[in-house]
PDB file of C-alpha atoms in Angstrom:
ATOM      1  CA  UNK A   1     -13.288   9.623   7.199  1.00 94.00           C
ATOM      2  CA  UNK A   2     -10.786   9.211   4.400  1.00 96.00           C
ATOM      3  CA  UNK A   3      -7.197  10.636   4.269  1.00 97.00           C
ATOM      4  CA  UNK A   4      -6.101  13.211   2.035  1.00 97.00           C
ATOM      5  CA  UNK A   5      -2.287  14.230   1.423  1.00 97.00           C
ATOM      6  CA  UNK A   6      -0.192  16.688  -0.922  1.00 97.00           C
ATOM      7  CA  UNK A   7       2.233  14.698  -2.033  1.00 96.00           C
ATOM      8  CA  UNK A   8       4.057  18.167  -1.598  1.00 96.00           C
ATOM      9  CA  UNK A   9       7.718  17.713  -0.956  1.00 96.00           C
ATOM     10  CA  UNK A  10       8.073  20.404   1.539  1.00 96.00           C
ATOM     11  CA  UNK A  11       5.205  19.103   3.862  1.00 97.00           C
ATOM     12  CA  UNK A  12       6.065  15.472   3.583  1.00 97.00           C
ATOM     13  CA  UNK A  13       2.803  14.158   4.517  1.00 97.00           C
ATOM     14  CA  UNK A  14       2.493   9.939   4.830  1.00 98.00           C
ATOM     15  CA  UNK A  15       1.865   7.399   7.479  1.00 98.00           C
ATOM     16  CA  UNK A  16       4.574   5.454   9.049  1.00 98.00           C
ATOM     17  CA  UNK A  17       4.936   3.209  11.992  1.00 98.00           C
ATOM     18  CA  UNK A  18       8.689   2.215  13.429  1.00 97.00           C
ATOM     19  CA  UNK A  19      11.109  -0.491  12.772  1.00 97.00           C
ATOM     20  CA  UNK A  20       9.663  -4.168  13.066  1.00 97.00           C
ATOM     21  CA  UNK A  21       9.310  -7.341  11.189  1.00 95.00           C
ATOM     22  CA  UNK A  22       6.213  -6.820   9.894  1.00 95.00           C
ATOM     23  CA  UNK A  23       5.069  -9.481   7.165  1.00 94.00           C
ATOM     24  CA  UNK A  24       8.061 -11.156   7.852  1.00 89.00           C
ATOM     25  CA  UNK A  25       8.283 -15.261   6.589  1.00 90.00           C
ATOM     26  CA  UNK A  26       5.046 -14.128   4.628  1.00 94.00           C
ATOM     27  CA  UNK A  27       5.729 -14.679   1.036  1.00 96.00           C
ATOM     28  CA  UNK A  28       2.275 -14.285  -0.128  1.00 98.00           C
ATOM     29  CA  UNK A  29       0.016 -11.231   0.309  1.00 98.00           C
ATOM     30  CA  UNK A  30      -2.759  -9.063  -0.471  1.00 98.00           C
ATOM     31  CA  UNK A  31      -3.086  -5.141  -0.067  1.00 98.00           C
ATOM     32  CA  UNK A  32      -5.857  -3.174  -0.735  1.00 98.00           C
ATOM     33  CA  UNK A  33      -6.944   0.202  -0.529  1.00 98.00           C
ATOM     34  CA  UNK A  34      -9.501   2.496  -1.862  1.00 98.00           C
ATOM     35  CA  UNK A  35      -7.775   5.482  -3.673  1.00 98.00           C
ATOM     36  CA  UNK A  36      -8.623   9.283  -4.716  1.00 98.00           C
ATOM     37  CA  UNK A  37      -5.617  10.192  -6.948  1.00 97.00           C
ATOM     38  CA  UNK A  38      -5.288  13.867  -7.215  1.00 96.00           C
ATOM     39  CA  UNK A  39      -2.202  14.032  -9.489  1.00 92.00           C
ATOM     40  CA  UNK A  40      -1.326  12.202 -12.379  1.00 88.00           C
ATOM     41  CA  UNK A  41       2.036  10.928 -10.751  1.00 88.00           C
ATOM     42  CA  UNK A  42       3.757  11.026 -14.105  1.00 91.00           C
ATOM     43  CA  UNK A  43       7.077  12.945 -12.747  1.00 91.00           C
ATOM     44  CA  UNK A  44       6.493  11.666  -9.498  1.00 93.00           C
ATOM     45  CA  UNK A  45       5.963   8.157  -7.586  1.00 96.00           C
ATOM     46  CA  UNK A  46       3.253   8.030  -4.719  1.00 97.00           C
ATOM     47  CA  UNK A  47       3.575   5.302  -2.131  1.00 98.00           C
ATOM     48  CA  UNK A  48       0.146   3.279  -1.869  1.00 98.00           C
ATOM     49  CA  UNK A  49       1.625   0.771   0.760  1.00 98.00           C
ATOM     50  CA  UNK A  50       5.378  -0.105   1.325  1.00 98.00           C
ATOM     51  CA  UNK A  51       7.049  -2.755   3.812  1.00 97.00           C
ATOM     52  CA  UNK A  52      10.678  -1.177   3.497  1.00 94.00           C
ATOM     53  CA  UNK A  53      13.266  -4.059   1.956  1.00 94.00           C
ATOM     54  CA  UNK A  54       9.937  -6.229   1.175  1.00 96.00           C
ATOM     55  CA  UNK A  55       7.671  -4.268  -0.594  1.00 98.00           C
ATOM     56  CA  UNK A  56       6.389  -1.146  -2.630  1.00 98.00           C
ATOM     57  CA  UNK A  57       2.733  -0.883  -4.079  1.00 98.00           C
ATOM     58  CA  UNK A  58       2.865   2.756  -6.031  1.00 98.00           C
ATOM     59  CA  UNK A  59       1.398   5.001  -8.959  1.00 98.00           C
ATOM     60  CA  UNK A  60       4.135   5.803 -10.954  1.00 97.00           C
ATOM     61  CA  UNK A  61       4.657   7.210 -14.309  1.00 95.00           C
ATOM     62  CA  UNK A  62       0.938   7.598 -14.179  1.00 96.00           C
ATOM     63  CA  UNK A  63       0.204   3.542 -13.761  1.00 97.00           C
ATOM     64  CA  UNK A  64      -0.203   1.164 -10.921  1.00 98.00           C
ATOM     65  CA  UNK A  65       2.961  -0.646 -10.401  1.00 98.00           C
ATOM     66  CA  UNK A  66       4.633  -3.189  -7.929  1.00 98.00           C
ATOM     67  CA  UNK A  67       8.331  -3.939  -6.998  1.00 98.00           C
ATOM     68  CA  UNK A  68      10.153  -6.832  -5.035  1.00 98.00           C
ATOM     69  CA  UNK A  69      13.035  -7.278  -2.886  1.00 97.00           C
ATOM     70  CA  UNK A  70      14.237 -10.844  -2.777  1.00 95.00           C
ATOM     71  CA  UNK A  71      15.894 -12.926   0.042  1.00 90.00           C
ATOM     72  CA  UNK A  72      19.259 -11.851  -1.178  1.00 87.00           C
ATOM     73  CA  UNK A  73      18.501  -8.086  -0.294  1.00 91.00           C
ATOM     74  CA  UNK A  74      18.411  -7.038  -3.599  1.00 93.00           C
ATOM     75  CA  UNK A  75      15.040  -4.945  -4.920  1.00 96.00           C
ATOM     76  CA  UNK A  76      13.830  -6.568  -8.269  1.00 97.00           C
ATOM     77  CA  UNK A  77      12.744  -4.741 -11.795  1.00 98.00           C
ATOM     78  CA  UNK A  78       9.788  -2.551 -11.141  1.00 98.00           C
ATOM     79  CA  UNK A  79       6.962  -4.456 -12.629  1.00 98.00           C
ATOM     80  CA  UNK A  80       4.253  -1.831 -14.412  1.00 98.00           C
ATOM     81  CA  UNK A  81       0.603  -3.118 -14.450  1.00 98.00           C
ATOM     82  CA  UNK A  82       0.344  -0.746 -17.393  1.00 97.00           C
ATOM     83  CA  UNK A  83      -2.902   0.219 -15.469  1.00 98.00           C
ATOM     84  CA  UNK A  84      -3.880   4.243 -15.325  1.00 97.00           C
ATOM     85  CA  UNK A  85      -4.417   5.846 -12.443  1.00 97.00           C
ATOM     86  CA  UNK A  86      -8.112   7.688 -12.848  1.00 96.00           C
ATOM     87  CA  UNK A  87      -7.347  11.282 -11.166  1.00 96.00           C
ATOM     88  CA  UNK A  88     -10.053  12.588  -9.291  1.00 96.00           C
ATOM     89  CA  UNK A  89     -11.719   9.293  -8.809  1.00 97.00           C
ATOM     90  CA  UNK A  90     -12.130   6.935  -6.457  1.00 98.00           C
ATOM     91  CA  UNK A  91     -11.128   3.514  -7.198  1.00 98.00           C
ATOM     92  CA  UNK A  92     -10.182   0.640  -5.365  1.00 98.00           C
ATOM     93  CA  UNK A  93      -6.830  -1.191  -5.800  1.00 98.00           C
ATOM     94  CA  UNK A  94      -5.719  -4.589  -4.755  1.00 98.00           C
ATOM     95  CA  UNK A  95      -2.108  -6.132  -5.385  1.00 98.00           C
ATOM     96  CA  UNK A  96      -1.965  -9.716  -4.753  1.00 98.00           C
ATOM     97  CA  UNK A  97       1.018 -11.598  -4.610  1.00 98.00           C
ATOM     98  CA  UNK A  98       0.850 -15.515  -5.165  1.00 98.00           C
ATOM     99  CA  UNK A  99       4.204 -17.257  -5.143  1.00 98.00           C
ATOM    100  CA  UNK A 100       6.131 -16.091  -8.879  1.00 98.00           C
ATOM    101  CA  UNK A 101       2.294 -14.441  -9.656  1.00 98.00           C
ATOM    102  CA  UNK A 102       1.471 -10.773  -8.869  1.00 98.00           C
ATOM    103  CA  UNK A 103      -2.388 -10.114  -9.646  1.00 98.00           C
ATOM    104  CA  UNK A 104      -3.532  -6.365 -10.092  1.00 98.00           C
ATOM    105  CA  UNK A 105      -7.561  -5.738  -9.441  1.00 98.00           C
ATOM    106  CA  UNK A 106      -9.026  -2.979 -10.292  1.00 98.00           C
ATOM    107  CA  UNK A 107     -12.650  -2.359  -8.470  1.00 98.00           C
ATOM    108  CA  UNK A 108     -12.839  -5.859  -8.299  1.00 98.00           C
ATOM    109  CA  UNK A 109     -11.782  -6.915 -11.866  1.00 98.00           C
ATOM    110  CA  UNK A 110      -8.651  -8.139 -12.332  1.00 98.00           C
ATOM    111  CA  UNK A 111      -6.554  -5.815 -14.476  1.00 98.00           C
ATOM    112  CA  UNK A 112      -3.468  -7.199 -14.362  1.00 98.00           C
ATOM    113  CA  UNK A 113      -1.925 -10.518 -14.101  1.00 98.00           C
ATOM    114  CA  UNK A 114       2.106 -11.415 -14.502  1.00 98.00           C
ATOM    115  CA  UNK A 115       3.994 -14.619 -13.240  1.00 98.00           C
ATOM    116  CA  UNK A 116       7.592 -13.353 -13.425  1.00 98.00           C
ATOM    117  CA  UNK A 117      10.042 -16.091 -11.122  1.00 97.00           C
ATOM    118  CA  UNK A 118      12.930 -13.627 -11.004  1.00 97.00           C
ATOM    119  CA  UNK A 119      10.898 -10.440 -10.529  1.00 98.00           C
ATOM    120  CA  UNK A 120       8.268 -12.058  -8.485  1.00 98.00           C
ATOM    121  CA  UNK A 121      10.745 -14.302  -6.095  1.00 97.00           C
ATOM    122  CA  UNK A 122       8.653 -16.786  -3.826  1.00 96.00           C
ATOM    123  CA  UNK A 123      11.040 -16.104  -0.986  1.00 96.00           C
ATOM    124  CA  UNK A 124      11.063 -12.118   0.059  1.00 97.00           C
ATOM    125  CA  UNK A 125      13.957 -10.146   1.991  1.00 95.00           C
ATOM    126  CA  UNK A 126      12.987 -10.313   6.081  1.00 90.00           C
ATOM    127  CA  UNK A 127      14.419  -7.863   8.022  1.00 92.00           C
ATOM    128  CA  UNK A 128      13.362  -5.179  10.868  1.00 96.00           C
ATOM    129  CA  UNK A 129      12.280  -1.958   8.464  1.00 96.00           C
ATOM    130  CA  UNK A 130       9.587   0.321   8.561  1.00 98.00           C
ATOM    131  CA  UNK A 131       5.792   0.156   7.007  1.00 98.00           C
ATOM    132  CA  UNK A 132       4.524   3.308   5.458  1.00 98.00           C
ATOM    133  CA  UNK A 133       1.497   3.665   3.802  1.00 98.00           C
ATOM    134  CA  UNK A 134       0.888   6.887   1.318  1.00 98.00           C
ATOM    135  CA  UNK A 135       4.908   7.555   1.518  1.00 98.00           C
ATOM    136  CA  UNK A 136       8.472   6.026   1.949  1.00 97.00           C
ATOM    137  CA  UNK A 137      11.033   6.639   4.565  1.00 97.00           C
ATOM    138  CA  UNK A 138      14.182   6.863   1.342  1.00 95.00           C
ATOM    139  CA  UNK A 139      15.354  10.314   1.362  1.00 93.00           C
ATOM    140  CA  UNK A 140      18.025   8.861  -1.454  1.00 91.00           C
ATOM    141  CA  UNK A 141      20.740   7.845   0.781  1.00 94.00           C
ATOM    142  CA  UNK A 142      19.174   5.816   3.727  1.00 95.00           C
ATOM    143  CA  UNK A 143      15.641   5.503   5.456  1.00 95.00           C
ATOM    144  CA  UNK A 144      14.460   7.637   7.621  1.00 96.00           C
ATOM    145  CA  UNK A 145      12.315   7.207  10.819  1.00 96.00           C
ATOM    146  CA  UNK A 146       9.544   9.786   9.521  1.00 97.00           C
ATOM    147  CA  UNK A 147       8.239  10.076   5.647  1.00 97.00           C
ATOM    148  CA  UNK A 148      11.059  11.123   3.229  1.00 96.00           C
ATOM    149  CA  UNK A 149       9.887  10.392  -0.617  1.00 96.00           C
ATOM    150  CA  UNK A 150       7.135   8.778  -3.325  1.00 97.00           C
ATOM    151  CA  UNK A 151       4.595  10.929  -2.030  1.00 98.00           C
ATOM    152  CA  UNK A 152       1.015   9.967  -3.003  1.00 98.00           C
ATOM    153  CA  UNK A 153      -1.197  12.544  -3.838  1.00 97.00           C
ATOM    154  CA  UNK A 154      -4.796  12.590  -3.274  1.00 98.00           C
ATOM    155  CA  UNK A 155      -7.334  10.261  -0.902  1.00 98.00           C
ATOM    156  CA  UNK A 156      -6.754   6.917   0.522  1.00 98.00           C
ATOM    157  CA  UNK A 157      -8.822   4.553   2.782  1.00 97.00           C
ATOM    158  CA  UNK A 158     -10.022   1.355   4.026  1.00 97.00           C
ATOM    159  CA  UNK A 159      -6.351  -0.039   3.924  1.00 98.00           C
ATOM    160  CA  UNK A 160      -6.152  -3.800   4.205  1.00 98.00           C
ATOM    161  CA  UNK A 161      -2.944  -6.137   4.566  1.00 98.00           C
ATOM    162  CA  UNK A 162      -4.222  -9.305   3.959  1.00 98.00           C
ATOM    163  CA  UNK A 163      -1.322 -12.761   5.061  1.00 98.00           C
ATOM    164  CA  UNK A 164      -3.369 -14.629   2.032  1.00 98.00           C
ATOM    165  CA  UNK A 165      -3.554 -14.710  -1.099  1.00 98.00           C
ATOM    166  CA  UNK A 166      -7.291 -13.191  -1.539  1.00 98.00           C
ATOM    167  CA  UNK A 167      -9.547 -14.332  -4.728  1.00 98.00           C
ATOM    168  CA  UNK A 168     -11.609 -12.272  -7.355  1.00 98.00           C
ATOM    169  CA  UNK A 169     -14.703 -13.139  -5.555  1.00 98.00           C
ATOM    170  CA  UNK A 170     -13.013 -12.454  -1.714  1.00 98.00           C
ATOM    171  CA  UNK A 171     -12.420  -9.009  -2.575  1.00 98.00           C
ATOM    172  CA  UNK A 172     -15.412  -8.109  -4.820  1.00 97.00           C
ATOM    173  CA  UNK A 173     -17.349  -9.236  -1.934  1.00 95.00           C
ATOM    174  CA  UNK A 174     -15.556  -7.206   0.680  1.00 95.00           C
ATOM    175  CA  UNK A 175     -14.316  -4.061  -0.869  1.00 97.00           C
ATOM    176  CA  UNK A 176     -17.860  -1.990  -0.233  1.00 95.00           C
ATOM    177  CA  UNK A 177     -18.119  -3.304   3.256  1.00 91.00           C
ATOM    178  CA  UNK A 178     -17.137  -2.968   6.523  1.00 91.00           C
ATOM    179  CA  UNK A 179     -15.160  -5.970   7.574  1.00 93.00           C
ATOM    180  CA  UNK A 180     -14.276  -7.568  11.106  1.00 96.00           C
ATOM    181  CA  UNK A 181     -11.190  -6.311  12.211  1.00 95.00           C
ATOM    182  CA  UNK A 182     -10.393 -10.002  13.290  1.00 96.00           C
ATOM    183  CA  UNK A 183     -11.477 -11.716  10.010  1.00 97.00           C
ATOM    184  CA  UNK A 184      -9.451 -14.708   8.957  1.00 96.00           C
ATOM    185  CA  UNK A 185      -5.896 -13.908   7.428  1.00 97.00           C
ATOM    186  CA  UNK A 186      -6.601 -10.212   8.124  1.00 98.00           C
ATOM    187  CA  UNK A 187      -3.046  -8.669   9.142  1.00 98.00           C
ATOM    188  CA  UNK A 188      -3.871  -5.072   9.349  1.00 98.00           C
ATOM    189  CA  UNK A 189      -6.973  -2.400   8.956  1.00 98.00           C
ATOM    190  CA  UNK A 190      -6.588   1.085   8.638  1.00 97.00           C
ATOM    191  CA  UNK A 191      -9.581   2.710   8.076  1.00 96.00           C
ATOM    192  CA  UNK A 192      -8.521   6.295   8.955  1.00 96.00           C
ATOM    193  CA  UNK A 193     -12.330   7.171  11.193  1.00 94.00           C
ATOM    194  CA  UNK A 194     -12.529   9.020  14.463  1.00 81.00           C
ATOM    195  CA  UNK A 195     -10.877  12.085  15.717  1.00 66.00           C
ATOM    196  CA  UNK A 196      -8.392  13.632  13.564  1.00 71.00           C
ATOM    197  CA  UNK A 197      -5.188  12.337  15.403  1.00 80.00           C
ATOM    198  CA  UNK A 198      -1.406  11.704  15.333  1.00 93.00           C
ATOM    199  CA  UNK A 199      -2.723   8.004  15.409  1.00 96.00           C
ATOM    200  CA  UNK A 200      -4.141   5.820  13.141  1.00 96.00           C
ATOM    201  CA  UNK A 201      -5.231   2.981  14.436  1.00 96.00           C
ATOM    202  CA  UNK A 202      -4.962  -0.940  13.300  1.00 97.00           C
ATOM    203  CA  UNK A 203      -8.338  -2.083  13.696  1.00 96.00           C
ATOM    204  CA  UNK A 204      -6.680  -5.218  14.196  1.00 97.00           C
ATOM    205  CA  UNK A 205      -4.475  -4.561  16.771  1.00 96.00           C
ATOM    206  CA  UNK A 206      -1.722  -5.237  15.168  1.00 97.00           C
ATOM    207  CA  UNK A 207       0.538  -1.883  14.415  1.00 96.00           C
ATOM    208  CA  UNK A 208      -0.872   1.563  14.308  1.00 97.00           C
ATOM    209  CA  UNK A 209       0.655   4.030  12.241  1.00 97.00           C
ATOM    210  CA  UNK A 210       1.973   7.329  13.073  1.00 97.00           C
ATOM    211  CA  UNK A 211       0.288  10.607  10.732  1.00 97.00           C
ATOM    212  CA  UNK A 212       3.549  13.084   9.938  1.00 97.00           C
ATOM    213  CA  UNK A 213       3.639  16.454   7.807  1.00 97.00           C
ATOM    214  CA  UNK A 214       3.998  20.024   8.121  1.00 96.00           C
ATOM    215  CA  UNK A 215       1.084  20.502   7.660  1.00 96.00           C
ATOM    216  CA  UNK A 216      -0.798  17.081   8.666  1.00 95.00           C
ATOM    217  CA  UNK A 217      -2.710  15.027   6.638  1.00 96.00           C
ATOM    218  CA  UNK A 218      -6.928  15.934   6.716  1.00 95.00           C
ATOM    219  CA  UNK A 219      -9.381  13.601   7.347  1.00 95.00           C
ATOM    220  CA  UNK A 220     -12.259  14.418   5.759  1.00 94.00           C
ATOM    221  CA  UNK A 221     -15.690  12.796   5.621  1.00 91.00           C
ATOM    222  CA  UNK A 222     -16.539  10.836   2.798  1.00 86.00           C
TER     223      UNK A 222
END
């Protein structure tokens, strides 16, 4: 199964687990996800993956784009891969985030590449905020415990939070398979199979997320 969402703001569809230190102390990542974009995001931004105070991995003003928040608390300049987002397409996305270097793949090919000290800081904020994947908890004033903003449109699966940084040839390798949920430097799995639930589980163990919307999210077969 895959999940698909509105990005409608009246149903406020997204995935969302409560307030931890998730990633926390981990300065370098990788997140990747296989995406279905069904709008062009242009007005909009979708959420692919966001680690509230960290983190934010969206589709905005049509292109795949990343933003910081340092260890002062302060978010950073929204960094633009200058990458489109193919509507009605499947492609698969990974953000990698080396030290001052974020690296943008595209299925597999790197698209992207910017080493940016003060936009990219090696040390990130590390506090006790909420992970969402496909929205945000911002509802423009203060977070919320449920999905609030940057809806994504469209599909998403086979989300991976990686605590490494993960090579050209690591993720080429992996992102048509199946992988172990307790593969080496894997933090978190959601691959969004079984039962259409109110759960979606970590394959890893680690933190399952919570499915929210009026109505929910589908799960449809691939």
């Amino acid at each position: 199964n895959y999940a698909t969402l509105s990005g409608s703001t009246s149903a406020k569809m997204g995935f969302q687990a409560g307030l931890s230190n998730y990633l926390g102390g981990n300065n370098n990542f990788t997140v990747e996800a296989w995406l279905l974009p069904s709008d062009t995001l242009t007005t909009t931004t979708g959420t692919i993956f966001a680690k509230t105070d960290l983190v934010q991995y969206e589709i905005a003003s049509g292109t795949y784009q990343a933003i910081y928040n340092g260890s002062g608390g302060i978010w950073k300049a929204t960094l633009s891969t200058s990458v489109k987002a193919r509507i009605g397409e499947w492609q698969h996305v990974a953000f990698v985030k080396n030290n001052n270097t974020l690296s943008f793949y595209l299925n597999g090919q790197l698209a992207y590449q910017l080493t940016d000290a003060t936009n990219i800081p090696s040390v990130l904020n590390n506090t006790s905020t909420y992970t969402s994947v496909g929205s945000n908890p911002w509802n423009g004033s203060s977070n919320q415990p449920v999905p609030s903003g940057y809806l994504f449109a469209g599909g998403i699966d086979e989300v991976k939070v990686w605590t490494t940084v993960r090579t050209q040839a690591e993720i080429k390798t992996s992102m048509n398979t199946k992988i172990a949920s307790n593969a080496a430097g894997l933090a978190s799995y959601w691959d969004f199979n079984g039962a259409a639930t109110s759960t979606i589980y970590d394959r890893t163990g680690l933190m399952n997320l919570t499915a929210y919307g009026t109505p929910a999210p589908s799960f449809p077969d691939v």
